[in-house]
XYZ file of C-alpha atoms in Angstrom:
159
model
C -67.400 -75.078 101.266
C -70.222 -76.568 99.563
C -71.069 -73.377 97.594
C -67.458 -72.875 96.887
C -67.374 -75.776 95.129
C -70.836 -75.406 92.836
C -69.414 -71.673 92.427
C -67.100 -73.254 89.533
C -67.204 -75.401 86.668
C -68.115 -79.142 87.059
C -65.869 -82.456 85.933
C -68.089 -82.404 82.902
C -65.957 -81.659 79.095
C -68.954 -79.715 77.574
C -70.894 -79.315 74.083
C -73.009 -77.821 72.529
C -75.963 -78.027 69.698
C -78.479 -75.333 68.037
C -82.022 -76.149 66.534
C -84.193 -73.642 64.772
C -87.652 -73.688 65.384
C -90.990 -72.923 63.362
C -92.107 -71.191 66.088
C -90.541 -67.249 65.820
C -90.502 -66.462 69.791
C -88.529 -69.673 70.504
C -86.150 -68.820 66.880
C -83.400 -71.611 68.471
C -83.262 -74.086 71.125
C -79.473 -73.867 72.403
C -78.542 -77.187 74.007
C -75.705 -77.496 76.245
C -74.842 -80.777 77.361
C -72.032 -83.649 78.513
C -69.568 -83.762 75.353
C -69.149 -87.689 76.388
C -73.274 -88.124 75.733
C -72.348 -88.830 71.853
C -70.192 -92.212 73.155
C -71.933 -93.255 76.489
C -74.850 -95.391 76.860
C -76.929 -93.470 79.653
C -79.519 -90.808 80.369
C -78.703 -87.539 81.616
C -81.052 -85.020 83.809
C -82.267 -82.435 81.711
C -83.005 -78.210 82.924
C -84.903 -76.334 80.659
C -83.884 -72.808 81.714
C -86.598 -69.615 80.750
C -85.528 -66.147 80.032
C -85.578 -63.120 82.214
C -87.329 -60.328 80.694
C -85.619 -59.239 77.405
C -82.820 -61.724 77.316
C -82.356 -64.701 74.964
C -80.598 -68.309 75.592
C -77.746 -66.682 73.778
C -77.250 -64.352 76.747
C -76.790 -67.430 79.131
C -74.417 -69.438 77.153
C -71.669 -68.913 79.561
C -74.194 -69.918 82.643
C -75.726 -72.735 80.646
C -72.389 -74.463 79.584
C -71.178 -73.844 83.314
C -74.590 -75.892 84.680
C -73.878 -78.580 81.668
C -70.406 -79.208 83.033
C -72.065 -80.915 86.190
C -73.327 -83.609 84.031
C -76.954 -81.850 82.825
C -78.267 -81.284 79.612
C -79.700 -77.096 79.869
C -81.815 -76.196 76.707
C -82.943 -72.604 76.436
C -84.616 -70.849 73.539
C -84.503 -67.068 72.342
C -87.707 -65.966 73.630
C -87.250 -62.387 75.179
C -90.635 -62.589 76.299
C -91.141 -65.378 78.294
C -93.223 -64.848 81.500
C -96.512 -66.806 79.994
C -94.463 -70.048 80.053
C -95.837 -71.072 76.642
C -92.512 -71.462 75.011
C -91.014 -73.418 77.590
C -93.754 -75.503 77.316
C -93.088 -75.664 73.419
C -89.580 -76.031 73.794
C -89.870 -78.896 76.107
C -91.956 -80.876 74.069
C -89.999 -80.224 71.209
C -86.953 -81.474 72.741
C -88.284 -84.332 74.519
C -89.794 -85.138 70.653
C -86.418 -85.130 68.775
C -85.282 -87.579 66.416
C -83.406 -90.154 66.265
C -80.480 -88.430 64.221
C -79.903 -85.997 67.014
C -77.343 -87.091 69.544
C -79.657 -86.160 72.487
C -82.149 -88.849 71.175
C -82.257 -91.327 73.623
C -79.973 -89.339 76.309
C -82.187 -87.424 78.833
C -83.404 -89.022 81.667
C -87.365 -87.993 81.662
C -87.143 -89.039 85.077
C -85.444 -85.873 86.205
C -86.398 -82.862 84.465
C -85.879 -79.641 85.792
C -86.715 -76.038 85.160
C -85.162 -73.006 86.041
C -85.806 -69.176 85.465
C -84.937 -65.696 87.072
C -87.211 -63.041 86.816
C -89.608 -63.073 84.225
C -87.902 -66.328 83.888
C -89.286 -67.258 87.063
C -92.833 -66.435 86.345
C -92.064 -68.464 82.723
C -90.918 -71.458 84.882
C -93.728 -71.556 87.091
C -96.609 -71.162 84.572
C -94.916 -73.549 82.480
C -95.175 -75.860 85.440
C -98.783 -75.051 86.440
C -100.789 -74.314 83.271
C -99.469 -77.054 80.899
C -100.302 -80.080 80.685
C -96.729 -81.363 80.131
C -95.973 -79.064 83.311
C -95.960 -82.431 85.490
C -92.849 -83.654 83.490
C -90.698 -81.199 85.909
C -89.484 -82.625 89.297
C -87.934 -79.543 90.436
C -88.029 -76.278 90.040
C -85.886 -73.034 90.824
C -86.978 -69.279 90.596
C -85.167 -66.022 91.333
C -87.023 -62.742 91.901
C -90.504 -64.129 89.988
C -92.429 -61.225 91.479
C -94.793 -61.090 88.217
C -95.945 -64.176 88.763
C -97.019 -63.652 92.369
C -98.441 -60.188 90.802
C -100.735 -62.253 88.179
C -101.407 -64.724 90.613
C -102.187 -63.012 93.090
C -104.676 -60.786 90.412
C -106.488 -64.084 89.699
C -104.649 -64.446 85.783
C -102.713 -67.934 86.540
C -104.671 -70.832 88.426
């Protein structure tokens, strides 16, 4: 029953906002969050979600909105290449870092950051929670199938 019910959509009305970034492997940060963030006065838990192996955040709108509907903001960038966890790193910051004339300023809850990745994504999410220094910002983590980063760990590349 209980994966029946996470199998769906969430209570959550969903929107969405694009950034472009200086940075050419992240291009745009796609942020899908709670459309009633704009008019409500608290914090949400935040995913930053890493790229399988020549995929961008546009190829996960669908799965991103669907997550945001359960009352998360999910920011991804366009990074095909995303295994060294660098731009999740990047992108985190960056996010965390926004203005005040963005409608997430002030919304996520830096309490409960997450990251999630599949893949290369995997190997991405890990790295960008063990070789950054804003890696300890993440209070959970989820993986699918990160075999490259058990290969380069296990090779002695990631500490």
């Amino acid at each position: 029953m209980l994966e029946k019910k996470y199998s769906g959509r969430g209570s959550f009305e969903t929107a969405c906002t694009e950034f472009k970034s200086d940075n050419s492997k992240i291009d745009t940060i796609r942020v899908f969050y709670p459309a009633e963030l704009a008019d409500s006065n608290r914090s949400y838990p935040m995913i930053v979600s890493v790229n399988a192996s020549g995929t961008r955040a546009r190829n996960y709108m669908a799965v991103l909105d669907r997550i945001a509907s359960w009352g998360f903001i999910v920011v991804g960038n366009d990074d095909p290449q995303s295994s060294t966890g660098e731009t999740a790193s990047q992108t985190l910051d960056l996010i965390l870092n926004i203005g005040a004339d963005s409608e997430l300023y002030g919304k996520i809850d830096k309490n409960n950051i997450g990251i999630m990745g599949y893949s290369q994504g995997g190997a991405g999410a890990m790295c960008a929670v063990t070789n950054f220094d804003n890696g300890k910002l993440y209070k959970t983590i989820f993986t699918g199938s990160a075999a490259e980063f058990l290969e380069e760990y296990s090779n002695g590349n990631i500490h």
